[in-house]
Amino acid sequence: DSLNYFNLDPIQPEKVKSIEFGYRGTFFNRVFVDFNYYFNFYTDFIGYINGVDIFVTQFNTPIIRDVYRIATNSSEQITTQGAAIGINYYLGDFFALNGNYSWNVLNKKSDDPIIPAYNTPEHKFNLGFRGRDIKIKGTKFKGFGFNINYKWIEGFVYEGSPQFTGSVPTYSLLDVQVNQKITKLNLTVKIGASNVLNNKVLQVYGGPFVGRMIYGSITFDWENK
């Protein structure tokens, strides 16, 4: 069978030991910080091996009969590490700024030939601005809120099947949403757009390019009725 053909042992469950620490704090009663870091030690890390079934003709011409992609365990210890930080800053009673950044990396400790299929960008961040029950120059927009969020994702190598392995380029997205709460009817109406600038982004190699998506919703709060 395929496992014997490639001299691979049957796959074993992946095991991981993790070291994590973090910090959460408040400054000036307006700035909220959440930070965490992790370091993972993997035993029997699951990756993939590619192989081909080749038939050689009497004229010494190789002919590929099939291509294989088989899950297997790494023979060495594999480690990953990463960190994330999130900050929320409240501007008065109506507005807030928020941002977060994450860093994730697969550490290669050996020359193990497996394909790890980590499929995670090393760097990405979000920046946001939101408001609710806004009051401007004495005029209060009760129940009205909005949320604007910018995302940036660094390009990375996406390792899928042999025919779907390649680079996902760096991309960014801008999301916008407005909402209105109708207290008397216990309703919340939302209208928004994901990727409002309609950037054609590729999030998975071999998948489609994704553009703008516009959505709307009406939520009824039954408990407060």
C-alpha positions as a Python dict, from the first residue, in 0.01 Angstrom:
ca = {
    (1, 'D'): (0, 0, 0),
    (2, 'S'): (101, 367, -10),
    (3, 'L'): (243, 372, 343),
    (4, 'N'): (475, 80, 276),
    (5, 'Y'): (566, 217, -66),
    (6, 'F'): (700, 535, 95),
    (7, 'N'): (839, 353, 402),
    (8, 'L'): (629, 565, 637),
    (9, 'D'): (506, 455, 978),
    (10, 'P'): (133, 481, 1053),
    (11, 'I'): (42, 831, 1166),
    (12, 'Q'): (31, 902, 1541),
    (13, 'P'): (-162, 1169, 1733),
    (14, 'E'): (17, 1501, 1755),
    (15, 'K'): (130, 1601, 2107),
    (16, 'V'): (211, 1952, 2225),
    (17, 'K'): (349, 2110, 2541),
    (18, 'S'): (302, 2483, 2575),
    (19, 'I'): (448, 2766, 2779),
    (20, 'E'): (228, 3075, 2795),
    (21, 'F'): (222, 3398, 2985),
    (22, 'G'): (34, 3722, 2951),
    (23, 'Y'): (-58, 4054, 3104),
    (24, 'R'): (-383, 4246, 3125),
    (25, 'G'): (-400, 4593, 3267),
    (26, 'T'): (-575, 4928, 3275),
    (27, 'F'): (-411, 5270, 3262),
    (28, 'F'): (-577, 5602, 3348),
    (29, 'N'): (-911, 5419, 3343),
    (30, 'R'): (-917, 5469, 2966),
    (31, 'V'): (-646, 5248, 2817),
    (32, 'F'): (-688, 4870, 2834),
    (33, 'V'): (-395, 4646, 2736),
    (34, 'D'): (-401, 4269, 2680),
    (35, 'F'): (-71, 4094, 2596),
    (36, 'N'): (18, 3724, 2564),
    (37, 'Y'): (309, 3509, 2446),
    (38, 'Y'): (333, 3134, 2380),
    (39, 'F'): (600, 2877, 2293),
    (40, 'N'): (488, 2530, 2180),
    (41, 'F'): (690, 2207, 2173),
    (42, 'Y'): (546, 1948, 1932),
    (43, 'T'): (616, 1576, 1937),
    (44, 'D'): (491, 1373, 1638),
    (45, 'F'): (414, 1699, 1459),
    (46, 'I'): (183, 1617, 1167),
    (47, 'G'): (298, 1724, 823),
    (48, 'Y'): (289, 1589, 469),
    (49, 'I'): (513, 1402, 230),
    (50, 'N'): (471, 1433, -147),
    (51, 'G'): (564, 1146, -374),
    (52, 'V'): (506, 1010, -722),
    (53, 'D'): (447, 667, -869),
    (54, 'I'): (675, 649, -1175),
    (55, 'F'): (680, 381, -1442),
    (56, 'V'): (994, 355, -1657),
    (57, 'T'): (938, 225, -2011),
    (58, 'Q'): (1172, -3, -2199),
    (59, 'F'): (1316, 310, -2360),
    (60, 'N'): (1405, 449, -2014),
    (61, 'T'): (1131, 713, -2041),
    (62, 'P'): (975, 792, -1702),
    (63, 'I'): (596, 819, -1694),
    (64, 'I'): (421, 959, -1386),
    (65, 'R'): (126, 735, -1303),
    (66, 'D'): (8, 905, -984),
    (67, 'V'): (97, 1175, -732),
    (68, 'Y'): (61, 1119, -358),
    (69, 'R'): (30, 1347, -57),
    (70, 'I'): (45, 1149, 267),
    (71, 'A'): (11, 1275, 624),
    (72, 'T'): (298, 1166, 849),
    (73, 'N'): (472, 1256, 1174),
    (74, 'S'): (793, 1451, 1205),
    (75, 'S'): (1082, 1249, 1347),
    (76, 'E'): (1214, 1559, 1527),
    (77, 'Q'): (1075, 1800, 1783),
    (78, 'I'): (912, 2101, 1616),
    (79, 'T'): (847, 2430, 1794),
    (80, 'T'): (626, 2728, 1726),
    (81, 'Q'): (602, 3061, 1901),
    (82, 'G'): (400, 3376, 1885),
    (83, 'A'): (271, 3681, 2063),
    (84, 'A'): (-27, 3913, 2047),
    (85, 'I'): (-113, 4251, 2192),
    (86, 'G'): (-443, 4434, 2194),
    (87, 'I'): (-509, 4792, 2304),
    (88, 'N'): (-840, 4970, 2359),
    (89, 'Y'): (-839, 5347, 2417),
    (90, 'Y'): (-1168, 5514, 2514),
    (91, 'L'): (-1210, 5874, 2394),
    (92, 'G'): (-1465, 6014, 2632),
    (93, 'D'): (-1799, 5839, 2666),
    (94, 'F'): (-1885, 5791, 2300),
    (95, 'F'): (-1579, 5690, 2096),
    (96, 'A'): (-1304, 5433, 2121),
    (97, 'L'): (-990, 5338, 1931),
    (98, 'N'): (-869, 4979, 1924),
    (99, 'G'): (-584, 4790, 1770),
    (100, 'N'): (-419, 4452, 1788),
    (101, 'Y'): (-108, 4290, 1646),
    (102, 'S'): (-8, 3923, 1630),
    (103, 'W'): (317, 3746, 1547),
    (104, 'N'): (331, 3372, 1475),
    (105, 'V'): (624, 3167, 1350),
    (106, 'L'): (710, 2802, 1289),
    (107, 'N'): (1062, 2725, 1410),
    (108, 'K'): (1257, 2475, 1200),
    (109, 'K'): (1490, 2277, 1427),
    (110, 'S'): (1589, 2004, 1184),
    (111, 'D'): (1618, 1910, 818),
    (112, 'D'): (1304, 1697, 841),
    (113, 'P'): (1163, 1688, 485),
    (114, 'I'): (795, 1703, 581),
    (115, 'I'): (575, 1986, 457),
    (116, 'P'): (437, 2148, 776),
    (117, 'A'): (132, 2320, 620),
    (118, 'Y'): (147, 2587, 893),
    (119, 'N'): (-48, 2828, 668),
    (120, 'T'): (-29, 3121, 908),
    (121, 'P'): (97, 3473, 828),
    (122, 'E'): (386, 3581, 1048),
    (123, 'H'): (256, 3936, 1097),
    (124, 'K'): (-94, 4085, 1095),
    (125, 'F'): (-271, 4375, 1264),
    (126, 'N'): (-608, 4548, 1298),
    (127, 'L'): (-693, 4913, 1364),
    (128, 'G'): (-1043, 5020, 1457),
    (129, 'F'): (-1254, 5322, 1547),
    (130, 'R'): (-1603, 5289, 1690),
    (131, 'G'): (-1873, 5495, 1854),
    (132, 'R'): (-2214, 5454, 2016),
    (133, 'D'): (-2487, 5683, 2158),
    (134, 'I'): (-2291, 5970, 2007),
    (135, 'K'): (-2334, 6323, 2139),
    (136, 'I'): (-2205, 6612, 1926),
    (137, 'K'): (-2247, 6977, 2032),
    (138, 'G'): (-2537, 6894, 2260),
    (139, 'T'): (-2716, 6676, 2005),
    (140, 'K'): (-2735, 6311, 2109),
    (141, 'F'): (-2784, 6036, 1853),
    (142, 'K'): (-2933, 5784, 2092),
    (143, 'G'): (-2898, 5423, 1987),
    (144, 'F'): (-2677, 5503, 1688),
    (145, 'G'): (-2339, 5337, 1654),
    (146, 'F'): (-2068, 5269, 1399),
    (147, 'N'): (-1755, 5058, 1361),
    (148, 'I'): (-1465, 5107, 1117),
    (149, 'N'): (-1191, 4846, 1105),
    (150, 'Y'): (-874, 4813, 896),
    (151, 'K'): (-696, 4479, 863),
    (152, 'W'): (-347, 4408, 726),
    (153, 'I'): (-220, 4054, 666),
    (154, 'E'): (135, 3977, 555),
    (155, 'G'): (180, 3741, 261),
    (156, 'F'): (268, 3380, 339),
    (157, 'V'): (318, 3043, 172),
    (158, 'Y'): (-1, 2836, 172),
    (159, 'E'): (75, 2464, 161),
    (160, 'G'): (-229, 2267, 55),
    (161, 'S'): (-226, 1972, -180),
    (162, 'P'): (64, 1951, -431),
    (163, 'Q'): (-134, 2139, -695),
    (164, 'F'): (-253, 2399, -443),
    (165, 'T'): (72, 2515, -283),
    (166, 'G'): (188, 2869, -347),
    (167, 'S'): (215, 3222, -216),
    (168, 'V'): (-73, 3425, -78),
    (169, 'P'): (25, 3790, -131),
    (170, 'T'): (3, 4058, 135),
    (171, 'Y'): (-344, 4214, 147),
    (172, 'S'): (-554, 4461, 345),
    (173, 'L'): (-924, 4508, 408),
    (174, 'L'): (-1145, 4792, 529),
    (175, 'D'): (-1473, 4699, 701),
    (176, 'V'): (-1749, 4949, 787),
    (177, 'Q'): (-2070, 4903, 983),
    (178, 'V'): (-2345, 5132, 1115),
    (179, 'N'): (-2621, 5028, 1351),
    (180, 'Q'): (-2930, 5179, 1505),
    (181, 'K'): (-3104, 5050, 1815),
    (182, 'I'): (-3482, 5105, 1821),
    (183, 'T'): (-3551, 5075, 2193),
    (184, 'K'): (-3932, 5084, 2178),
    (185, 'L'): (-3940, 4787, 1941),
    (186, 'N'): (-3643, 4603, 2094),
    (187, 'L'): (-3481, 4601, 1751),
    (188, 'T'): (-3126, 4660, 1633),
    (189, 'V'): (-3073, 4734, 1264),
    (190, 'K'): (-2725, 4686, 1115),
    (191, 'I'): (-2590, 4768, 769),
    (192, 'G'): (-2229, 4710, 677),
    (193, 'A'): (-1973, 4615, 420),
    (194, 'S'): (-1674, 4385, 444),
    (195, 'N'): (-1384, 4491, 220),
    (196, 'V'): (-1569, 4811, 140),
    (197, 'L'): (-1296, 4928, -103),
    (198, 'N'): (-1351, 4610, -306),
    (199, 'N'): (-987, 4497, -306),
    (200, 'K'): (-959, 4163, -482),
    (201, 'V'): (-782, 3958, -217),
    (202, 'L'): (-661, 3598, -219),
    (203, 'Q'): (-687, 3439, 124),
    (204, 'V'): (-620, 3076, 28),
    (205, 'Y'): (-392, 2970, -258),
    (206, 'G'): (-602, 2796, -521),
    (207, 'G'): (-917, 2965, -397),
    (208, 'P'): (-1113, 3253, -552),
    (209, 'F'): (-1033, 3621, -521),
    (210, 'V'): (-1274, 3781, -273),
    (211, 'G'): (-1416, 4131, -314),
    (212, 'R'): (-1673, 4347, -136),
    (213, 'M'): (-1958, 4192, 61),
    (214, 'I'): (-2252, 4411, 172),
    (215, 'Y'): (-2486, 4285, 442),
    (216, 'G'): (-2776, 4389, 661),
    (217, 'S'): (-2950, 4244, 963),
    (218, 'I'): (-3238, 4308, 1199),
    (219, 'T'): (-3214, 4165, 1552),
    (220, 'F'): (-3505, 4137, 1792),
    (221, 'D'): (-3424, 4119, 2163),
    (222, 'W'): (-3694, 3888, 2298),
    (223, 'E'): (-3577, 3892, 2663),
    (224, 'N'): (-3634, 4266, 2707),
    (225, 'K'): (-3977, 4263, 2549),
}
